[in-house]
Amino acid sequence: AMALLASVSDSETDSEALSDAELQEAFVRGDLKPGLNVELEAPKRRRNDVAGLGQCLAEFRRDLSWLERLDVTVGPAPELPGQQTPVQPGSVDPEDDFRREMTFYRQAQAAVLAVLPRLHQHHILTKRPQDYFAEMAKSDQQMQKIRQKLQTKQAAMAKSEKAKQLRALRKYGKKVQTEVLQKRQQEKSKMMTAIKKYQKGFSDRLDFLEGDDKALSRGQKEGAKAKQMKKGPSAKRRYKNQKFGFGGRKKGSKRNTKESYDDVPASGKLSKSKAKSTSRSALVGGFRFG
């Protein structure tokens, strides 16, 4: 196994040397062109120049008063009675999110308690007056654009809501219309059934003709019809009866009958007027007298 590993390492070394030799020959011939090979950059060295960092810090440090800096270094605020024992910042587990955030919160409390008296000593107000109006972060022009955008959005929402209500009303109207049509169809079917029963004599009441919830029986209807007949026909009916007759069968009404045939005199001669009317009726009836 050791001999096999040694032979493998020797072959790799020979191949690397061979490849280097080939590269040198290619360089001499001018076969190597720019861009075919990439030069590797040396790794950067990381330096911790403490002296240089201190010099930079001294350059931009300014000797300002505390009112300009407003910095304070405090520990966590003291615990209130009945709460847990205070936790030291160094003993807080960074993986415990609740403890870490609670430490930040209590440290902020301690900073407020330490800074407020110092601000009062320098006569600096810590509460906003009732009549204080802060300057807006955005200009009036920008706020006008925002107002127009809000108004446009509100109008679009109102239009959409109105369209939604119209669609709902239209749907409700179609529903009511369908219900009305169905009700009419049911009433019509019920009326037709009642009419058929009335015509066949199965019933003497027509409920659909009730005026003030009182049904008209067949006898009442016949009585009303008899009253109308007592008055006599109307003028229009009388005119039509005079012009066209009183109805009945018209076909063959002017044909010659046995009585009319026997009514002819024995001499066979008629008066001019009677002969004229007889010949006319004979022509209409289909018979001719000679």
PDB file of C-alpha atoms in Angstrom:
ATOM      1  CA  ALA A   1       0.000   0.000   0.000  1.00  0.00           C
ATOM      2  CA  MET A   2       2.867   2.365   0.873  1.00  0.00           C
ATOM      3  CA  ALA A   3       4.549   1.596  -2.442  1.00  0.00           C
ATOM      4  CA  LEU A   4       1.293   2.336  -4.280  1.00  0.00           C
ATOM      5  CA  LEU A   5       0.932   5.719  -2.545  1.00  0.00           C
ATOM      6  CA  ALA A   6       4.554   6.591  -3.319  1.00  0.00           C
ATOM      7  CA  SER A   7       4.054   5.768  -7.001  1.00  0.00           C
ATOM      8  CA  VAL A   8       0.902   7.902  -7.141  1.00  0.00           C
ATOM      9  CA  SER A   9       2.667  10.910  -5.552  1.00  0.00           C
ATOM     10  CA  ASP A  10       5.622  10.525  -7.955  1.00  0.00           C
ATOM     11  CA  SER A  11       3.290  10.472 -10.957  1.00  0.00           C
ATOM     12  CA  GLU A  12       1.521  13.638  -9.740  1.00  0.00           C
ATOM     13  CA  THR A  13       4.863  15.415  -9.288  1.00  0.00           C
ATOM     14  CA  ASP A  14       5.979  14.390 -12.783  1.00  0.00           C
ATOM     15  CA  SER A  15       2.702  15.608 -14.288  1.00  0.00           C
ATOM     16  CA  GLU A  16       3.014  18.980 -12.517  1.00  0.00           C
ATOM     17  CA  ALA A  17       6.612  19.366 -13.685  1.00  0.00           C
ATOM     18  CA  LEU A  18       5.597  18.332 -17.169  1.00  0.00           C
ATOM     19  CA  SER A  19       2.771  20.825 -17.219  1.00  0.00           C
ATOM     20  CA  ASP A  20       5.103  23.615 -16.050  1.00  0.00           C
ATOM     21  CA  ALA A  21       7.565  22.719 -18.783  1.00  0.00           C
ATOM     22  CA  GLU A  22       4.806  22.752 -21.369  1.00  0.00           C
ATOM     23  CA  LEU A  23       3.639  26.164 -20.158  1.00  0.00           C
ATOM     24  CA  GLN A  24       7.164  27.535 -20.451  1.00  0.00           C
ATOM     25  CA  GLU A  25       7.467  26.212 -23.993  1.00  0.00           C
ATOM     26  CA  ALA A  26       4.074  27.696 -24.895  1.00  0.00           C
ATOM     27  CA  PHE A  27       5.182  31.051 -23.465  1.00  0.00           C
ATOM     28  CA  VAL A  28       8.329  30.953 -25.591  1.00  0.00           C
ATOM     29  CA  ARG A  29       6.319  30.163 -28.702  1.00  0.00           C
ATOM     30  CA  GLY A  30       3.865  32.989 -27.902  1.00  0.00           C
ATOM     31  CA  ASP A  31       0.855  30.720 -27.569  1.00  0.00           C
ATOM     32  CA  LEU A  32      -0.166  32.212 -24.209  1.00  0.00           C
ATOM     33  CA  LYS A  33      -2.516  35.141 -24.766  1.00  0.00           C
ATOM     34  CA  PRO A  34      -3.876  37.654 -22.198  1.00  0.00           C
ATOM     35  CA  GLY A  35      -7.009  36.383 -20.528  1.00  0.00           C
ATOM     36  CA  LEU A  36      -6.177  32.705 -20.716  1.00  0.00           C
ATOM     37  CA  ASN A  37      -4.667  32.675 -17.259  1.00  0.00           C
ATOM     38  CA  VAL A  38      -5.912  34.403 -14.100  1.00  0.00           C
ATOM     39  CA  GLU A  39      -3.409  35.650 -11.587  1.00  0.00           C
ATOM     40  CA  LEU A  40      -4.373  34.813  -8.025  1.00  0.00           C
ATOM     41  CA  GLU A  41      -4.239  37.625  -5.474  1.00  0.00           C
ATOM     42  CA  ALA A  42      -2.365  37.149  -2.273  1.00  0.00           C
ATOM     43  CA  PRO A  43      -4.592  36.840   0.820  1.00  0.00           C
ATOM     44  CA  LYS A  44      -5.040  40.050   2.759  1.00  0.00           C
ATOM     45  CA  ARG A  45      -3.438  40.340   6.142  1.00  0.00           C
ATOM     46  CA  ARG A  46      -5.753  41.375   8.938  1.00  0.00           C
ATOM     47  CA  ARG A  47      -4.192  43.955  11.208  1.00  0.00           C
ATOM     48  CA  ASN A  48      -5.305  45.271  14.586  1.00  0.00           C
ATOM     49  CA  ASP A  49      -3.567  48.640  14.653  1.00  0.00           C
ATOM     50  CA  VAL A  50      -4.443  49.796  18.149  1.00  0.00           C
ATOM     51  CA  ALA A  51      -2.229  52.871  17.927  1.00  0.00           C
ATOM     52  CA  GLY A  52      -3.748  53.954  14.638  1.00  0.00           C
ATOM     53  CA  LEU A  53      -7.304  53.451  15.959  1.00  0.00           C
ATOM     54  CA  GLY A  54      -6.480  55.538  19.028  1.00  0.00           C
ATOM     55  CA  GLN A  55      -5.079  58.300  16.837  1.00  0.00           C
ATOM     56  CA  CYS A  56      -8.231  58.356  14.680  1.00  0.00           C
ATOM     57  CA  LEU A  57     -10.397  58.456  17.795  1.00  0.00           C
ATOM     58  CA  ALA A  58      -8.441  61.425  19.145  1.00  0.00           C
ATOM     59  CA  GLU A  59      -8.803  63.270  15.830  1.00  0.00           C
ATOM     60  CA  PHE A  60     -12.628  63.255  15.658  1.00  0.00           C
ATOM     61  CA  ARG A  61     -13.250  63.445  19.400  1.00  0.00           C
ATOM     62  CA  ARG A  62     -14.630  66.812  20.462  1.00  0.00           C
ATOM     63  CA  ASP A  63     -14.563  68.303  23.932  1.00  0.00           C
ATOM     64  CA  LEU A  64     -18.293  69.102  24.188  1.00  0.00           C
ATOM     65  CA  SER A  65     -20.437  69.699  27.244  1.00  0.00           C
ATOM     66  CA  TRP A  66     -22.802  67.067  28.598  1.00  0.00           C
ATOM     67  CA  LEU A  67     -25.850  68.938  27.303  1.00  0.00           C
ATOM     68  CA  GLU A  68     -24.522  68.485  23.773  1.00  0.00           C
ATOM     69  CA  ARG A  69     -23.643  64.826  24.291  1.00  0.00           C
ATOM     70  CA  LEU A  70     -26.439  63.625  26.626  1.00  0.00           C
ATOM     71  CA  ASP A  71     -24.618  60.375  27.361  1.00  0.00           C
ATOM     72  CA  VAL A  72     -24.817  58.397  30.581  1.00  0.00           C
ATOM     73  CA  THR A  73     -23.425  55.083  31.753  1.00  0.00           C
ATOM     74  CA  VAL A  74     -25.683  53.214  34.178  1.00  0.00           C
ATOM     75  CA  GLY A  75     -26.585  49.711  35.153  1.00  0.00           C
ATOM     76  CA  PRO A  76     -30.059  48.132  35.313  1.00  0.00           C
ATOM     77  CA  ALA A  77     -32.691  49.876  37.405  1.00  0.00           C
ATOM     78  CA  PRO A  78     -33.364  48.467  40.886  1.00  0.00           C
ATOM     79  CA  GLU A  79     -36.095  45.885  41.260  1.00  0.00           C
ATOM     80  CA  LEU A  80     -39.412  46.855  42.781  1.00  0.00           C
ATOM     81  CA  PRO A  81     -40.693  44.995  45.861  1.00  0.00           C
ATOM     82  CA  GLY A  82     -42.228  41.637  45.028  1.00  0.00           C
ATOM     83  CA  GLN A  83     -40.275  41.160  41.781  1.00  0.00           C
ATOM     84  CA  GLN A  84     -37.314  38.946  41.003  1.00  0.00           C
ATOM     85  CA  THR A  85     -33.770  39.737  42.054  1.00  0.00           C
ATOM     86  CA  PRO A  86     -31.891  42.032  39.668  1.00  0.00           C
ATOM     87  CA  VAL A  87     -29.877  40.354  36.972  1.00  0.00           C
ATOM     88  CA  GLN A  88     -26.338  41.570  36.363  1.00  0.00           C
ATOM     89  CA  PRO A  89     -25.563  42.459  32.733  1.00  0.00           C
ATOM     90  CA  GLY A  90     -22.566  40.150  32.646  1.00  0.00           C
ATOM     91  CA  SER A  91     -24.596  37.141  33.757  1.00  0.00           C
ATOM     92  CA  VAL A  92     -27.328  37.473  31.109  1.00  0.00           C
ATOM     93  CA  ASP A  93     -27.436  34.608  28.649  1.00  0.00           C
ATOM     94  CA  PRO A  94     -27.421  36.130  25.120  1.00  0.00           C
ATOM     95  CA  GLU A  95     -29.546  33.239  23.883  1.00  0.00           C
ATOM     96  CA  ASP A  96     -32.319  34.057  26.379  1.00  0.00           C
ATOM     97  CA  ASP A  97     -34.352  36.635  24.462  1.00  0.00           C
ATOM     98  CA  PHE A  98     -36.668  37.519  27.331  1.00  0.00           C
ATOM     99  CA  ARG A  99     -33.846  38.144  29.830  1.00  0.00           C
ATOM    100  CA  ARG A 100     -31.852  40.114  27.290  1.00  0.00           C
ATOM    101  CA  GLU A 101     -34.742  42.406  26.365  1.00  0.00           C
ATOM    102  CA  MET A 102     -35.681  42.837  30.033  1.00  0.00           C
ATOM    103  CA  THR A 103     -32.109  43.928  30.789  1.00  0.00           C
ATOM    104  CA  PHE A 104     -32.282  46.538  28.025  1.00  0.00           C
ATOM    105  CA  TYR A 105     -35.619  47.767  29.374  1.00  0.00           C
ATOM    106  CA  ARG A 106     -34.382  48.105  32.957  1.00  0.00           C
ATOM    107  CA  GLN A 107     -31.192  49.807  31.820  1.00  0.00           C
ATOM    108  CA  ALA A 108     -33.285  52.366  29.907  1.00  0.00           C
ATOM    109  CA  GLN A 109     -35.316  52.935  33.068  1.00  0.00           C
ATOM    110  CA  ALA A 110     -32.128  53.563  35.036  1.00  0.00           C
ATOM    111  CA  ALA A 111     -30.908  56.031  32.385  1.00  0.00           C
ATOM    112  CA  VAL A 112     -34.166  58.007  32.595  1.00  0.00           C
ATOM    113  CA  LEU A 113     -34.032  58.119  36.393  1.00  0.00           C
ATOM    114  CA  ALA A 114     -30.433  59.346  36.291  1.00  0.00           C
ATOM    115  CA  VAL A 115     -30.829  61.923  33.509  1.00  0.00           C
ATOM    116  CA  LEU A 116     -34.091  63.652  34.501  1.00  0.00           C
ATOM    117  CA  PRO A 117     -32.676  65.365  37.635  1.00  0.00           C
ATOM    118  CA  ARG A 118     -29.644  66.598  35.704  1.00  0.00           C
ATOM    119  CA  LEU A 119     -31.895  68.061  33.010  1.00  0.00           C
ATOM    120  CA  HIS A 120     -33.962  69.827  35.658  1.00  0.00           C
ATOM    121  CA  GLN A 121     -30.784  71.256  37.170  1.00  0.00           C
ATOM    122  CA  HIS A 122     -29.942  72.798  33.794  1.00  0.00           C
ATOM    123  CA  HIS A 123     -33.501  74.177  33.508  1.00  0.00           C
ATOM    124  CA  ILE A 124     -34.369  72.021  30.526  1.00  0.00           C
ATOM    125  CA  LEU A 125     -38.034  71.144  30.104  1.00  0.00           C
ATOM    126  CA  THR A 126     -38.818  67.452  29.765  1.00  0.00           C
ATOM    127  CA  LYS A 127     -42.562  67.727  29.037  1.00  0.00           C
ATOM    128  CA  ARG A 128     -44.190  69.246  25.981  1.00  0.00           C
ATOM    129  CA  PRO A 129     -46.392  72.327  26.604  1.00  0.00           C
ATOM    130  CA  GLN A 130     -50.110  72.151  25.877  1.00  0.00           C
ATOM    131  CA  ASP A 131     -49.895  74.819  23.149  1.00  0.00           C
ATOM    132  CA  TYR A 132     -46.854  73.334  21.424  1.00  0.00           C
ATOM    133  CA  PHE A 133     -47.035  72.706  17.688  1.00  0.00           C
ATOM    134  CA  ALA A 134     -44.136  70.800  16.233  1.00  0.00           C
ATOM    135  CA  GLU A 135     -42.924  71.487  12.726  1.00  0.00           C
ATOM    136  CA  MET A 136     -44.222  68.957  10.250  1.00  0.00           C
ATOM    137  CA  ALA A 137     -41.737  66.576   8.741  1.00  0.00           C
ATOM    138  CA  LYS A 138     -43.276  67.081   5.282  1.00  0.00           C
ATOM    139  CA  SER A 139     -44.006  70.294   3.407  1.00  0.00           C
ATOM    140  CA  ASP A 140     -47.470  71.625   2.670  1.00  0.00           C
ATOM    141  CA  GLN A 141     -47.073  70.731  -1.000  1.00  0.00           C
ATOM    142  CA  GLN A 142     -46.311  67.118  -0.151  1.00  0.00           C
ATOM    143  CA  MET A 143     -49.225  66.985   2.289  1.00  0.00           C
ATOM    144  CA  GLN A 144     -51.503  68.425  -0.415  1.00  0.00           C
ATOM    145  CA  LYS A 145     -50.474  65.601  -2.748  1.00  0.00           C
ATOM    146  CA  ILE A 146     -51.162  63.088  -0.008  1.00  0.00           C
ATOM    147  CA  ARG A 147     -54.554  64.688   0.607  1.00  0.00           C
ATOM    148  CA  GLN A 148     -55.464  64.504  -3.089  1.00  0.00           C
ATOM    149  CA  LYS A 149     -54.364  60.885  -3.208  1.00  0.00           C
ATOM    150  CA  LEU A 150     -56.457  60.073  -0.140  1.00  0.00           C
ATOM    151  CA  GLN A 151     -59.473  61.860  -1.612  1.00  0.00           C
ATOM    152  CA  THR A 152     -59.073  59.970  -4.898  1.00  0.00           C
ATOM    153  CA  LYS A 153     -58.808  56.693  -3.036  1.00  0.00           C
ATOM    154  CA  GLN A 154     -61.833  57.546  -0.910  1.00  0.00           C
ATOM    155  CA  ALA A 155     -63.874  58.464  -4.005  1.00  0.00           C
ATOM    156  CA  ALA A 156     -62.868  55.198  -5.694  1.00  0.00           C
ATOM    157  CA  MET A 157     -63.874  53.248  -2.600  1.00  0.00           C
ATOM    158  CA  ALA A 158     -67.223  55.077  -2.449  1.00  0.00           C
ATOM    159  CA  LYS A 159     -67.813  54.377  -6.145  1.00  0.00           C
ATOM    160  CA  SER A 160     -66.961  50.715  -5.679  1.00  0.00           C
ATOM    161  CA  GLU A 161     -69.260  50.487  -2.663  1.00  0.00           C
ATOM    162  CA  LYS A 162     -72.078  52.149  -4.616  1.00  0.00           C
ATOM    163  CA  ALA A 163     -71.583  49.735  -7.522  1.00  0.00           C
ATOM    164  CA  LYS A 164     -71.636  46.845  -5.066  1.00  0.00           C
ATOM    165  CA  GLN A 165     -74.900  48.114  -3.577  1.00  0.00           C
ATOM    166  CA  LEU A 166     -76.403  48.527  -7.062  1.00  0.00           C
ATOM    167  CA  ARG A 167     -75.431  44.960  -7.930  1.00  0.00           C
ATOM    168  CA  ALA A 168     -77.015  43.755  -4.698  1.00  0.00           C
ATOM    169  CA  LEU A 169     -80.197  45.753  -5.401  1.00  0.00           C
ATOM    170  CA  ARG A 170     -80.296  44.464  -8.976  1.00  0.00           C
ATOM    171  CA  LYS A 171     -79.918  40.919  -7.725  1.00  0.00           C
ATOM    172  CA  TYR A 172     -82.645  41.519  -5.138  1.00  0.00           C
ATOM    173  CA  GLY A 173     -84.888  43.078  -7.813  1.00  0.00           C
ATOM    174  CA  LYS A 174     -84.439  40.039 -10.047  1.00  0.00           C
ATOM    175  CA  LYS A 175     -85.274  37.805  -7.113  1.00  0.00           C
ATOM    176  CA  VAL A 176     -88.440  39.790  -6.325  1.00  0.00           C
ATOM    177  CA  GLN A 177     -89.420  39.813 -10.007  1.00  0.00           C
ATOM    178  CA  THR A 178     -88.963  36.055 -10.200  1.00  0.00           C
ATOM    179  CA  GLU A 179     -91.071  35.584  -7.085  1.00  0.00           C
ATOM    180  CA  VAL A 180     -93.813  37.821  -8.522  1.00  0.00           C
ATOM    181  CA  LEU A 181     -93.816  35.910 -11.817  1.00  0.00           C
ATOM    182  CA  GLN A 182     -93.978  32.599  -9.993  1.00  0.00           C
ATOM    183  CA  LYS A 183     -96.841  33.875  -7.840  1.00  0.00           C
ATOM    184  CA  ARG A 184     -98.723  35.075 -10.932  1.00  0.00           C
ATOM    185  CA  GLN A 185     -98.183  31.719 -12.606  1.00  0.00           C
ATOM    186  CA  GLN A 186     -99.514  29.919  -9.541  1.00  0.00           C
ATOM    187  CA  GLU A 187    -102.550  32.211  -9.390  1.00  0.00           C
ATOM    188  CA  LYS A 188    -103.200  31.683 -13.095  1.00  0.00           C
ATOM    189  CA  SER A 189    -102.935  27.921 -12.724  1.00  0.00           C
ATOM    190  CA  LYS A 190    -105.255  28.025  -9.722  1.00  0.00           C
ATOM    191  CA  MET A 191    -107.745  30.191 -11.632  1.00  0.00           C
ATOM    192  CA  MET A 192    -107.742  27.856 -14.649  1.00  0.00           C
ATOM    193  CA  THR A 193    -108.349  24.891 -12.359  1.00  0.00           C
ATOM    194  CA  ALA A 194    -111.273  26.700 -10.699  1.00  0.00           C
ATOM    195  CA  ILE A 195    -112.745  27.619 -14.102  1.00  0.00           C
ATOM    196  CA  LYS A 196    -112.570  24.008 -15.277  1.00  0.00           C
ATOM    197  CA  LYS A 197    -114.271  22.819 -12.096  1.00  0.00           C
ATOM    198  CA  TYR A 198    -116.955  25.487 -12.523  1.00  0.00           C
ATOM    199  CA  GLN A 199    -117.562  24.565 -16.176  1.00  0.00           C
ATOM    200  CA  LYS A 200    -117.869  20.870 -15.363  1.00  0.00           C
ATOM    201  CA  GLY A 201    -120.230  21.574 -12.485  1.00  0.00           C
ATOM    202  CA  PHE A 202    -117.932  20.367  -9.747  1.00  0.00           C
ATOM    203  CA  SER A 203    -118.123  23.725  -8.003  1.00  0.00           C
ATOM    204  CA  ASP A 204    -120.542  26.649  -7.919  1.00  0.00           C
ATOM    205  CA  ARG A 205    -118.036  29.161  -6.543  1.00  0.00           C
ATOM    206  CA  LEU A 206    -115.370  31.186  -8.281  1.00  0.00           C
ATOM    207  CA  ASP A 207    -113.021  32.398  -5.599  1.00  0.00           C
ATOM    208  CA  PHE A 208    -110.909  34.466  -7.977  1.00  0.00           C
ATOM    209  CA  LEU A 209    -113.945  36.685  -8.744  1.00  0.00           C
ATOM    210  CA  GLU A 210    -114.577  37.564  -5.097  1.00  0.00           C
ATOM    211  CA  GLY A 211    -114.921  41.324  -4.720  1.00  0.00           C
ATOM    212  CA  ASP A 212    -115.073  41.861  -0.975  1.00  0.00           C
ATOM    213  CA  ASP A 213    -114.528  38.243   0.127  1.00  0.00           C
ATOM    214  CA  LYS A 214    -118.014  37.108  -0.972  1.00  0.00           C
ATOM    215  CA  ALA A 215    -118.243  34.390  -3.607  1.00  0.00           C
ATOM    216  CA  LEU A 216    -120.917  34.532  -6.299  1.00  0.00           C
ATOM    217  CA  SER A 217    -122.891  31.316  -6.630  1.00  0.00           C
ATOM    218  CA  ARG A 218    -124.411  30.023  -9.849  1.00  0.00           C
ATOM    219  CA  GLY A 219    -127.888  31.088  -8.797  1.00  0.00           C
ATOM    220  CA  GLN A 220    -126.737  34.617  -8.053  1.00  0.00           C
ATOM    221  CA  LYS A 221    -125.092  34.795 -11.473  1.00  0.00           C
ATOM    222  CA  GLU A 222    -128.236  33.574 -13.207  1.00  0.00           C
ATOM    223  CA  GLY A 223    -130.290  36.108 -11.278  1.00  0.00           C
ATOM    224  CA  ALA A 224    -128.014  38.904 -12.387  1.00  0.00           C
ATOM    225  CA  LYS A 225    -128.243  37.685 -15.973  1.00  0.00           C
ATOM    226  CA  ALA A 226    -132.060  37.561 -15.780  1.00  0.00           C
ATOM    227  CA  LYS A 227    -132.152  41.137 -14.524  1.00  0.00           C
ATOM    228  CA  GLN A 228    -130.060  42.196 -17.484  1.00  0.00           C
ATOM    229  CA  MET A 229    -132.389  40.338 -19.914  1.00  0.00           C
ATOM    230  CA  LYS A 230    -135.444  42.098 -18.456  1.00  0.00           C
ATOM    231  CA  LYS A 231    -134.030  45.427 -19.478  1.00  0.00           C
ATOM    232  CA  GLY A 232    -133.891  44.261 -23.062  1.00  0.00           C
ATOM    233  CA  PRO A 233    -131.073  44.290 -25.592  1.00  0.00           C
ATOM    234  CA  SER A 234    -128.962  47.336 -26.140  1.00  0.00           C
ATOM    235  CA  ALA A 235    -129.366  49.689 -29.079  1.00  0.00           C
ATOM    236  CA  LYS A 236    -126.365  48.151 -30.814  1.00  0.00           C
ATOM    237  CA  ARG A 237    -127.816  44.670 -30.409  1.00  0.00           C
ATOM    238  CA  ARG A 238    -131.203  45.800 -31.759  1.00  0.00           C
ATOM    239  CA  TYR A 239    -129.546  47.350 -34.822  1.00  0.00           C
ATOM    240  CA  LYS A 240    -127.608  44.186 -35.569  1.00  0.00           C
ATOM    241  CA  ASN A 241    -130.708  42.043 -35.055  1.00  0.00           C
ATOM    242  CA  GLN A 242    -132.607  44.238 -37.508  1.00  0.00           C
ATOM    243  CA  LYS A 243    -129.792  44.032 -40.062  1.00  0.00           C
ATOM    244  CA  PHE A 244    -128.636  40.432 -39.756  1.00  0.00           C
ATOM    245  CA  GLY A 245    -131.526  38.682 -38.038  1.00  0.00           C
ATOM    246  CA  PHE A 246    -131.846  37.107 -34.668  1.00  0.00           C
ATOM    247  CA  GLY A 247    -129.329  34.347 -35.138  1.00  0.00           C
ATOM    248  CA  GLY A 248    -129.996  30.709 -35.685  1.00  0.00           C
ATOM    249  CA  ARG A 249    -129.466  28.597 -38.768  1.00  0.00           C
ATOM    250  CA  LYS A 250    -129.335  30.530 -42.042  1.00  0.00           C
ATOM    251  CA  LYS A 251    -128.401  27.757 -44.428  1.00  0.00           C
ATOM    252  CA  GLY A 252    -131.377  26.530 -46.463  1.00  0.00           C
ATOM    253  CA  SER A 253    -133.780  28.968 -44.866  1.00  0.00           C
ATOM    254  CA  LYS A 254    -135.004  30.135 -48.298  1.00  0.00           C
ATOM    255  CA  ARG A 255    -135.350  26.741 -49.927  1.00  0.00           C
ATOM    256  CA  ASN A 256    -138.768  25.638 -51.254  1.00  0.00           C
ATOM    257  CA  THR A 257    -140.741  23.479 -48.845  1.00  0.00           C
ATOM    258  CA  LYS A 258    -143.850  21.282 -49.147  1.00  0.00           C
ATOM    259  CA  GLU A 259    -146.063  24.001 -47.738  1.00  0.00           C
ATOM    260  CA  SER A 260    -144.740  26.601 -50.181  1.00  0.00           C
ATOM    261  CA  TYR A 261    -145.171  24.131 -53.042  1.00  0.00           C
ATOM    262  CA  ASP A 262    -148.762  23.341 -52.085  1.00  0.00           C
ATOM    263  CA  ASP A 263    -149.510  27.049 -51.729  1.00  0.00           C
ATOM    264  CA  VAL A 264    -149.186  27.557 -55.516  1.00  0.00           C
ATOM    265  CA  PRO A 265    -152.673  28.153 -57.187  1.00  0.00           C
ATOM    266  CA  ALA A 266    -154.017  25.539 -59.543  1.00  0.00           C
ATOM    267  CA  SER A 267    -153.964  27.851 -62.553  1.00  0.00           C
ATOM    268  CA  GLY A 268    -150.219  28.175 -62.112  1.00  0.00           C
ATOM    269  CA  LYS A 269    -150.373  31.935 -62.435  1.00  0.00           C
ATOM    270  CA  LEU A 270    -149.318  34.278 -59.708  1.00  0.00           C
ATOM    271  CA  SER A 271    -149.552  37.949 -59.299  1.00  0.00           C
ATOM    272  CA  LYS A 272    -146.593  39.959 -60.491  1.00  0.00           C
ATOM    273  CA  SER A 273    -145.323  40.820 -57.012  1.00  0.00           C
ATOM    274  CA  LYS A 274    -145.847  37.292 -55.661  1.00  0.00           C
ATOM    275  CA  ALA A 275    -144.374  35.716 -58.745  1.00  0.00           C
ATOM    276  CA  LYS A 276    -141.357  37.987 -58.516  1.00  0.00           C
ATOM    277  CA  SER A 277    -140.720  37.118 -54.862  1.00  0.00           C
ATOM    278  CA  THR A 278    -141.371  33.442 -55.486  1.00  0.00           C
ATOM    279  CA  SER A 279    -139.012  33.293 -58.456  1.00  0.00           C
ATOM    280  CA  ARG A 280    -136.317  35.045 -56.435  1.00  0.00           C
ATOM    281  CA  SER A 281    -136.693  32.622 -53.529  1.00  0.00           C
ATOM    282  CA  ALA A 282    -136.707  29.734 -55.950  1.00  0.00           C
ATOM    283  CA  LEU A 283    -133.488  30.936 -57.513  1.00  0.00           C
ATOM    284  CA  VAL A 284    -131.898  31.246 -54.088  1.00  0.00           C
ATOM    285  CA  GLY A 285    -133.196  27.883 -52.979  1.00  0.00           C
ATOM    286  CA  GLY A 286    -131.966  26.164 -56.108  1.00  0.00           C
ATOM    287  CA  PHE A 287    -135.382  25.510 -57.771  1.00  0.00           C
ATOM    288  CA  ARG A 288    -136.843  27.241 -60.827  1.00  0.00           C
ATOM    289  CA  PHE A 289    -140.541  27.313 -61.637  1.00  0.00           C
ATOM    290  CA  GLY A 290    -141.536  27.315 -65.290  1.00  0.00           C
TER     291      GLY A 290
END
